[in-house]
Short mmCIF file of C-alpha atoms and ligand atoms in Angstrom, two decimals:
data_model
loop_
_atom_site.label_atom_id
_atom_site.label_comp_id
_atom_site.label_asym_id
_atom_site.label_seq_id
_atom_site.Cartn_x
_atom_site.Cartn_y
_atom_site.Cartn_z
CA UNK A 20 0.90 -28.66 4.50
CA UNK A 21 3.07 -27.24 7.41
CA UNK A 22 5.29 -29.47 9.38
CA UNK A 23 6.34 -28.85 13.00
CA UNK A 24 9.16 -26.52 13.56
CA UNK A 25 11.96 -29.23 14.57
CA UNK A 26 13.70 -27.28 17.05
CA UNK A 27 12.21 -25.01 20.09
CA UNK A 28 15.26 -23.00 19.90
CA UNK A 29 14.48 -21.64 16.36
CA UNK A 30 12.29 -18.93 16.07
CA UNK A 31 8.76 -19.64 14.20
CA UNK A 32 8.52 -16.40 12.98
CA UNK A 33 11.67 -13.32 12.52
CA UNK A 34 11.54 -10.15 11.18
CA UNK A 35 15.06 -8.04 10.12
CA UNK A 36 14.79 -4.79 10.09
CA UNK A 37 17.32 -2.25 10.60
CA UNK A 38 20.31 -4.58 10.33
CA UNK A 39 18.77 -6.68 12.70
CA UNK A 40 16.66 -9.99 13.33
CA UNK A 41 14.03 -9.35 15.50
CA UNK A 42 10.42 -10.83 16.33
CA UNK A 43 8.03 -9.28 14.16
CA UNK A 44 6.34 -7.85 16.78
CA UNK A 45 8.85 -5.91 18.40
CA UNK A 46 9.95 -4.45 14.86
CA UNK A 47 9.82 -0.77 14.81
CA UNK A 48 9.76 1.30 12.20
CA UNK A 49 9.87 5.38 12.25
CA UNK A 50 6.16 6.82 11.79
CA UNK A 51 7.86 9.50 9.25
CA UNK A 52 8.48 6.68 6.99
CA UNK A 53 7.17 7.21 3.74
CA UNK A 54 5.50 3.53 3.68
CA UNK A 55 3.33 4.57 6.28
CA UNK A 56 2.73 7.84 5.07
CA UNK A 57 1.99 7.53 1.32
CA UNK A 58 1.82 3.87 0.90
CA UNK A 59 5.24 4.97 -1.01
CA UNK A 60 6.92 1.00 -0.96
CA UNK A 61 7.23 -2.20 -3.01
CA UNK A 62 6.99 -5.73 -1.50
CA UNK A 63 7.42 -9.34 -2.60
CA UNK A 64 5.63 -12.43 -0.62
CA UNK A 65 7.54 -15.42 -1.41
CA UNK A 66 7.32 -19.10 -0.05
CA UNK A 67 9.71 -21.16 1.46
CA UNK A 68 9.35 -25.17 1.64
CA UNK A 69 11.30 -27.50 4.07
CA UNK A 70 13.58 -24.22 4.35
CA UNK A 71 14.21 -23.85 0.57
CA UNK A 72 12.91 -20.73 -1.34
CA UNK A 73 10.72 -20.84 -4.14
CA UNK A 74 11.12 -19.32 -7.21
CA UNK A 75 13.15 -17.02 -5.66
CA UNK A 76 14.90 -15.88 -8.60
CA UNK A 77 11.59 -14.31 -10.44
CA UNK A 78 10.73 -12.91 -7.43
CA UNK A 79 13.70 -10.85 -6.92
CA UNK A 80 13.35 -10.38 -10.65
CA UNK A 81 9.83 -8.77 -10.06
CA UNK A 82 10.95 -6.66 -6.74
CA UNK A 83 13.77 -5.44 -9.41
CA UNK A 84 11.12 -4.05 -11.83
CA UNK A 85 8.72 -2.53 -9.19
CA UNK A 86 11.18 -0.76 -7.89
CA UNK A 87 12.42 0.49 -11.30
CA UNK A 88 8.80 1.63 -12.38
CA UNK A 89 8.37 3.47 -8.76
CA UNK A 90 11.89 4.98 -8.73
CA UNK A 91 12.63 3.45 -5.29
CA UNK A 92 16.58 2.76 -5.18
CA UNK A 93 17.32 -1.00 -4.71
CA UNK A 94 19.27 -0.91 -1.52
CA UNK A 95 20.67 -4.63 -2.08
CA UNK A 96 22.73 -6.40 -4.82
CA UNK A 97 20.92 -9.83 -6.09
CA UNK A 98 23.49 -11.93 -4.06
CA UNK A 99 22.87 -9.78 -0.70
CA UNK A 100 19.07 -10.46 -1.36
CA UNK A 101 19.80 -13.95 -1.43
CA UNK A 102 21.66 -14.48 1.62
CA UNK A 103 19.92 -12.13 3.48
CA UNK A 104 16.57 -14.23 2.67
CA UNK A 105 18.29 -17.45 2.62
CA UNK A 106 19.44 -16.68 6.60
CA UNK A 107 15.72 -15.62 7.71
CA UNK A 108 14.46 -19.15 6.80
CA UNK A 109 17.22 -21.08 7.69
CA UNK A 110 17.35 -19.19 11.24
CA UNK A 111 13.23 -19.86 11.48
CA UNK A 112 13.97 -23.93 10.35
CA UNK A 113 12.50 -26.29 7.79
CA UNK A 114 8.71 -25.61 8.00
CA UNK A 115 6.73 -24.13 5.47
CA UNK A 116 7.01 -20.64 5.35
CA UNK A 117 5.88 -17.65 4.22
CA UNK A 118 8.52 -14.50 3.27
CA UNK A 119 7.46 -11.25 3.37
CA UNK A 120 9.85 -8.44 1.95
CA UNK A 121 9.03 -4.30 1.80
CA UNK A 122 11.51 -1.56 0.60
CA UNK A 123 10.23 1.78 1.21
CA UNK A 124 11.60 5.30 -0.18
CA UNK A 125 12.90 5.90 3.37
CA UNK A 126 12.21 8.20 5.92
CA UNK A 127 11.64 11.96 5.38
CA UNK A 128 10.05 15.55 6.38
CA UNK A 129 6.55 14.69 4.54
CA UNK A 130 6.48 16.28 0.92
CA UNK A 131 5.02 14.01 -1.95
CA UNK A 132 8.25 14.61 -4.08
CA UNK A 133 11.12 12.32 -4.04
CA UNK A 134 13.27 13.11 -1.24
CA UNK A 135 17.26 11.48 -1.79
CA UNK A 136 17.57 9.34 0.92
CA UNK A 137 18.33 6.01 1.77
CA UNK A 138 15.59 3.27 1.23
CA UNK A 139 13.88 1.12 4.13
CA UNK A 140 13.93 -2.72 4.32
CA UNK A 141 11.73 -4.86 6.38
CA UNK A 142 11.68 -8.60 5.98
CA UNK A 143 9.75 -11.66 7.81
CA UNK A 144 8.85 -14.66 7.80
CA UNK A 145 5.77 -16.62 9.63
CA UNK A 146 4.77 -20.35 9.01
CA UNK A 147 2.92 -20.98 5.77
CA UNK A 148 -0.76 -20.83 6.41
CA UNK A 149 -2.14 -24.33 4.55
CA UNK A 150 -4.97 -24.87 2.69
CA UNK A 151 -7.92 -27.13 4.73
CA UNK A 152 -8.97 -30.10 2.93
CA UNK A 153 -12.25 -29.33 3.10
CA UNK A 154 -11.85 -25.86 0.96
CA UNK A 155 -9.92 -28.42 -1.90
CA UNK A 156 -12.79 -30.41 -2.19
CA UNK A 157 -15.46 -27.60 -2.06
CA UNK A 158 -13.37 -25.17 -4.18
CA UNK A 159 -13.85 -21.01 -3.00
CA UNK A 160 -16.58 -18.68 -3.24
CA UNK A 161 -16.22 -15.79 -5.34
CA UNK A 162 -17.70 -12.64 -6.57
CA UNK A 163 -17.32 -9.75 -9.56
CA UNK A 164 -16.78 -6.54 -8.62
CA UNK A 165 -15.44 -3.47 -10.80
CA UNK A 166 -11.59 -3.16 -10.29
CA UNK A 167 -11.34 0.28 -9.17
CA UNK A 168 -7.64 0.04 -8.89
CA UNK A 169 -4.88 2.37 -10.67
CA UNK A 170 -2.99 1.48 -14.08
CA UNK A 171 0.28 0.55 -12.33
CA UNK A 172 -1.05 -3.17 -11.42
CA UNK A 173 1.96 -4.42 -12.65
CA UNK A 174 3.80 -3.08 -10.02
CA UNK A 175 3.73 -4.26 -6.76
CA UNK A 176 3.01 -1.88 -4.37
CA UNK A 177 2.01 -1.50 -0.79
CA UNK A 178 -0.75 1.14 -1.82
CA UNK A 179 -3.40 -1.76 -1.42
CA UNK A 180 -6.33 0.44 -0.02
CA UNK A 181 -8.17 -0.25 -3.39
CA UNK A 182 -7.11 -4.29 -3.13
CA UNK A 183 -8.34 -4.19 0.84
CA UNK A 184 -11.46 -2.80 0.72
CA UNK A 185 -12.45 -4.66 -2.66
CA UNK A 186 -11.28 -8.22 -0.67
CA UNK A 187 -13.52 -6.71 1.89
CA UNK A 188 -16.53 -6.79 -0.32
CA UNK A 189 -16.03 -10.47 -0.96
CA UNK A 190 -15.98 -11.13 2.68
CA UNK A 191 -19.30 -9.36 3.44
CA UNK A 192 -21.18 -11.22 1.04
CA UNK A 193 -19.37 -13.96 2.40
CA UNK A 194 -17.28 -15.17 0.02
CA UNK A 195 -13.32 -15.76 -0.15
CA UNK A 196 -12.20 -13.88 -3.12
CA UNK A 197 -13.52 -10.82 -5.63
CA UNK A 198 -12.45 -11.17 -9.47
CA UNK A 199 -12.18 -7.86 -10.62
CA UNK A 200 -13.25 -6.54 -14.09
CA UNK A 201 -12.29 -3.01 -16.20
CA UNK A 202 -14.26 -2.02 -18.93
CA UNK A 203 -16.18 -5.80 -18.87
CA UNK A 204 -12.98 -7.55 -18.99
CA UNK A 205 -11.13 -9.47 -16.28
CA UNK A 206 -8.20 -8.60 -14.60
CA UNK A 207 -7.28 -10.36 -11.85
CA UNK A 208 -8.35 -10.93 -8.16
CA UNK A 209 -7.86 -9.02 -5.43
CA UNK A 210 -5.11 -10.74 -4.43
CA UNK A 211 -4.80 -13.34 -6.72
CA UNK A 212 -4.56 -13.98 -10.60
CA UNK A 213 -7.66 -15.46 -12.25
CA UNK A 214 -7.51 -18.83 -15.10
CA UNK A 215 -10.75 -20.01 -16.65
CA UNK A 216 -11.16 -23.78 -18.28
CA UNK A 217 -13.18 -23.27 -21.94
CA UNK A 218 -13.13 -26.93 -23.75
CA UNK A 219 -10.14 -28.37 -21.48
CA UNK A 220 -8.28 -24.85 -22.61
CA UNK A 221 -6.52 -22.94 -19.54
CA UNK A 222 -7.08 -19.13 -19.96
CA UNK A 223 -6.23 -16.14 -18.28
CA UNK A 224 -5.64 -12.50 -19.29
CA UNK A 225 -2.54 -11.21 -20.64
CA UNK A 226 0.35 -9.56 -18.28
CA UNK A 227 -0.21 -5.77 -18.43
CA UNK A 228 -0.53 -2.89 -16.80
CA UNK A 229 -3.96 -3.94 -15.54
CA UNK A 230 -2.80 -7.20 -13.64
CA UNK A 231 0.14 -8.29 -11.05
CA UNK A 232 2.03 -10.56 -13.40
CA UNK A 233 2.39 -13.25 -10.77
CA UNK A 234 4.71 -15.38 -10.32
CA UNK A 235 2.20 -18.50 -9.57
CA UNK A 236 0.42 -17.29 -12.46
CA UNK A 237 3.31 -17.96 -15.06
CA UNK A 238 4.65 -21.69 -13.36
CA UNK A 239 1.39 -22.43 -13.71
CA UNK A 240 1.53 -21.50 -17.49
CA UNK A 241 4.45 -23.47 -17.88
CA UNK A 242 3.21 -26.25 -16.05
CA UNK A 243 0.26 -26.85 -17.68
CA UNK A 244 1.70 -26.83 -21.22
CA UNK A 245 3.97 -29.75 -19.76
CA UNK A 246 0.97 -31.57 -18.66
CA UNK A 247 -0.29 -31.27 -22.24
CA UNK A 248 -3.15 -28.56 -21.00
CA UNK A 249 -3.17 -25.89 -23.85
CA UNK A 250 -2.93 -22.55 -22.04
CA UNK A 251 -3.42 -18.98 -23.68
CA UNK A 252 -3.45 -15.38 -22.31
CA UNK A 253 -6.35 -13.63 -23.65
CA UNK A 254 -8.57 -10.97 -23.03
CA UNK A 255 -11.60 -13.03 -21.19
CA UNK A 256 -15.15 -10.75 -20.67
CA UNK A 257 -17.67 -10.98 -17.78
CA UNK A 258 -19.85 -13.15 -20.38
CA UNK A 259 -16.83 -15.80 -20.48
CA UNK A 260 -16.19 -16.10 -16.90
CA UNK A 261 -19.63 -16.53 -16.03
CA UNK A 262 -19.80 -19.37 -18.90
CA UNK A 263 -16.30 -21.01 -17.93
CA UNK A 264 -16.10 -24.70 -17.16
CA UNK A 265 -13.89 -23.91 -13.98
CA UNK A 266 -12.24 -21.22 -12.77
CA UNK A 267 -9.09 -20.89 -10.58
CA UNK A 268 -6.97 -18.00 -8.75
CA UNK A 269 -3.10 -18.18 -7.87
CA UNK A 270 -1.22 -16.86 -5.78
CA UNK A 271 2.31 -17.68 -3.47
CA UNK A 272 0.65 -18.20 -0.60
CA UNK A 273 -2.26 -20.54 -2.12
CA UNK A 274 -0.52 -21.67 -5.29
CA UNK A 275 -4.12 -22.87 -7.79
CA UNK A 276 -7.33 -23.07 -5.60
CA UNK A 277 -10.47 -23.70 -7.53
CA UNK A 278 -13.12 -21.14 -7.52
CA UNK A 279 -17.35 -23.26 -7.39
CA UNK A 280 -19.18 -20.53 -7.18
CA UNK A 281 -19.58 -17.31 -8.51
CA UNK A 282 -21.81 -14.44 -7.10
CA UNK A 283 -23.71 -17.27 -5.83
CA UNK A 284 -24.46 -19.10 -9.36
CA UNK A 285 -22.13 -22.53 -9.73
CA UNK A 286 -19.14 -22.53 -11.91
CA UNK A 287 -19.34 -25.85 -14.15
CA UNK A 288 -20.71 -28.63 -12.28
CA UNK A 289 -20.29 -26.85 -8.85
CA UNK A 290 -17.49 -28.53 -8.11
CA UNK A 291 -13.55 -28.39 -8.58
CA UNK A 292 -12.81 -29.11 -12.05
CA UNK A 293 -10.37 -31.92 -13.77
CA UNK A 294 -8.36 -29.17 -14.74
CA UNK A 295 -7.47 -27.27 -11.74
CA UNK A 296 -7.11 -31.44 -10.10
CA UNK A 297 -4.57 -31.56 -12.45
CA UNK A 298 -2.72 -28.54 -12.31
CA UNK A 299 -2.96 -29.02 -7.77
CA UNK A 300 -1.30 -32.23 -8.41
CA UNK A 301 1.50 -31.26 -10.84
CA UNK A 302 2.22 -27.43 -8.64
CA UNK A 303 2.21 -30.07 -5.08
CA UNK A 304 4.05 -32.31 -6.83
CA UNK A 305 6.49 -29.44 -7.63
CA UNK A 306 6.54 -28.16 -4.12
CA UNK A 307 7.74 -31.74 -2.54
CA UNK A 308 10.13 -31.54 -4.73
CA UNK A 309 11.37 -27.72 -3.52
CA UNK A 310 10.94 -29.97 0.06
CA UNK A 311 13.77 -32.26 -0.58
CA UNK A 312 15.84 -30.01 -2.08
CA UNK A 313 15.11 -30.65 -5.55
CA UNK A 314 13.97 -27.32 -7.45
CA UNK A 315 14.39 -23.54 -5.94
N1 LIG B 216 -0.38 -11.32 -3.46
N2 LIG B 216 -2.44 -10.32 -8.01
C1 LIG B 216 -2.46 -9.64 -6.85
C2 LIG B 216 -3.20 -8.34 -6.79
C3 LIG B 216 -1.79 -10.14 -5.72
O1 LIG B 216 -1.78 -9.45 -4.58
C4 LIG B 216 -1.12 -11.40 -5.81
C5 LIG B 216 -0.40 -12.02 -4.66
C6 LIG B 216 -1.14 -12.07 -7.04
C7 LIG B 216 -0.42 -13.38 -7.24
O2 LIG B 216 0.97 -13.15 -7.40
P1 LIG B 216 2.04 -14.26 -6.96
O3 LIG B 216 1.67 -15.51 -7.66
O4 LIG B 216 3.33 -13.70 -7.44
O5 LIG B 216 1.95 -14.42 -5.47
C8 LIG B 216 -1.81 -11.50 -8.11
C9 LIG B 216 0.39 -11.73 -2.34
C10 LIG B 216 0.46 -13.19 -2.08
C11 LIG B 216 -0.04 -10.90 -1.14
O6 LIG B 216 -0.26 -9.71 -1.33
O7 LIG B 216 -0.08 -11.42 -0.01
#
C-alpha cells in the first residue's frame, strides 16, 4: 500500500505546531494544556494518497461539528485548513499518509469551566500504515463487549480512555477489534464503524449520538448502492450480528476490513465474504484513483 518516499530530503513524518513544522517528536506542547488535562480537544485522522487528501472536505465538515457540540472555537477558516493540511503532505511527499489533526480549548490555570482563550492546534502526518495481505485473506478477529462510552459518540473527541481500554480488551483475548453494544444493540467499534451482510444486504446502525458517524462509514454507503449492494442503517441486536453472513469495520486508516471471527465462533463461512471483496475492490479502486489525482 505505501510507496517509498521519493526524495531523502523530504521529511517522512512533520508535525506543526505552534506556527511551526517540526518533527513530531520534538513537538512540545505546554503540560497546562487543557488536552492533557481534561481530555478537553477534538481531532480528525484523515488519509492522504500519492500526496492528495481524501475526503477532505467531510472531514473538515466533521471537525466543524465537533467543535460546535464541545464549544471549542475553530481557530481556522475552511481555506486556512486546507492549505495548512495541503502543505504538511506536500512537504512529507507522495507516499501514503496518514493526517492527524487536534484543536484543544487552549491552555489555562486548571478549572473545569470554559476559560476564553485561544484554542491549540497540533497537526502530523506519518506514512500510512498498510494492511498485510495475509490479514485480507484471513479477515480480523473480533469480540463483543458492552460500550461503556458517553452519549456524545458523535463527537469526536480526544477523551478516548473508554475507546482505549475497551480496544485493550480485544487485544488480551487476542483479537484485533471489540464491537461494542448498548442496551443489546450495536454501536460501533472501538475505533471503527461496524456493517453486517444479511441476504447480500449491507447493514449498519444509524448515525446518532451513540456512534462516530464516520466518514469511511458513509463512502462506503454510497459506494455500495453504486455497486448495486442494497445498504440500510438500522438498529442491528447482538442476536443479528452473531447470525450475520459477514461482518466488516471502517475506518480512515483501514478503509473496509472483514471481520471471520467473532468471540471465537466463525462469522459466515469463516472467511471474508463476497460482499466486503466487493466493497475492498470498489473503496481500492477509489483510492488509485485519489493516487493519480483523480478524486479528493
Ligand atoms: N478513528 N468510530 C470510532 C470510535 C473511531 O475512532 C473511528 C476512526 C471510526 C471511523 O471513522 P472514520 O471512517 O471517519 O475514520 C468510527 C480514527 C481512525 C482514529 O481514532 O485513529
Amino acid at each position: 500500500m505505501n510507496r517509498p518516499n521519493p526524495s531523502h530530503e523530504q521529511p517522512l513524518e512533520l508535525a506543526w505546531v505552534g506556527g511551526e513544522f517540526v518533527a513530531p517528536a520534538a513537538a512540545k506542547i505546554s503540560a497546562l494544556d487543557r488536552g492533557f488535562i481534561f481530555g478537553d480537544a477534538v481531532y480528525e485522522v484523515i488519509p492522504a494518497y500519492g500526496g492528495n487528501l481524501f475526503l477532505l472536505e467531510p472531514h473538515l465538515q466533521r471537525l466543524e461539528h465537533s467543535l460546535e457540540i464541545t464549544r471549542i472555537r475553530n481557530p481556522f477558516s475552511h481555506t486556512e485548513w486546507r492549505n495548512l493540511l495541503a502543505d504538511l503532505v506536500a512537504r512529507c511527499g507522495d507516499h501514503d499518509q496518514s493526517v492527524y489533526l487536534q484543536v484543544t480549548r487552549g491552555v489555562a490555570p486548571r478549572d473545569h469551566a470554559f476559560p476564553d482563550i485561544e484554542p491549540t492546534v497540533f497537526c502530523m502526518s506519518r506514512p500510512m500504515v498498510g494492511v498485510s495481505t495475509e490479514l485480507l485473506q484471513q479477515g480480523l478477529a473480533a469480540i463483543t463487549t458492552e460500550d461503556i462510552r458517553w452519549n456524545y459518540c458523535h463527537a469526536k473527541t480526544t477523551s478516548l480512555i473508554a475507546n482505549v481500554m475497551l480496544r485493550q480488551q480485544a487485544v488480551d483475548a487476542s483479537a484485533d477489534e471489540a464491537l461494542l453494544l448498548r442496551d443489546g444493540q450495536l454501536t460501533e467499534g472501538a475505533a471503527s464503524n461496524v456493517f453486517i451482510v444479511v441476504n447480500g444486504q449491507l447493514l449498519t446502525p444509524p448515525a446518532g449520538e451513540q456512534l462516530l458517524h464516520g466518514i469511511t462509514r458513509e463512502r462506503i454507503l454510497e459506494l455500495a448502492s453504486k455497486e448495486g449492494i442494497p445498504v440500510a442503517e438500522q438498529q442491528i441486536s447482538e442476536q443479528q450480528l452473531r447470525e450475520a453472513d459477514e461482518i466488516c469495520i471502517s475506518s480512515s486508516t483501514k478503509a473496509i476490513l472483514p471481520v471471520t471471527r467473532l468471540d471465537g465462533t466463525a462469522v459466515g463461512t469463516g472467511s471474508p465474504g463476497p460482499v466486503w471483496k466487493a466493497m475492498w475492490r470498489a473503496y481500492q479502486m477509489e483510492i488509485e484513483q485519489v493516487r493519480r489525482g483523480a478524486v479528493g
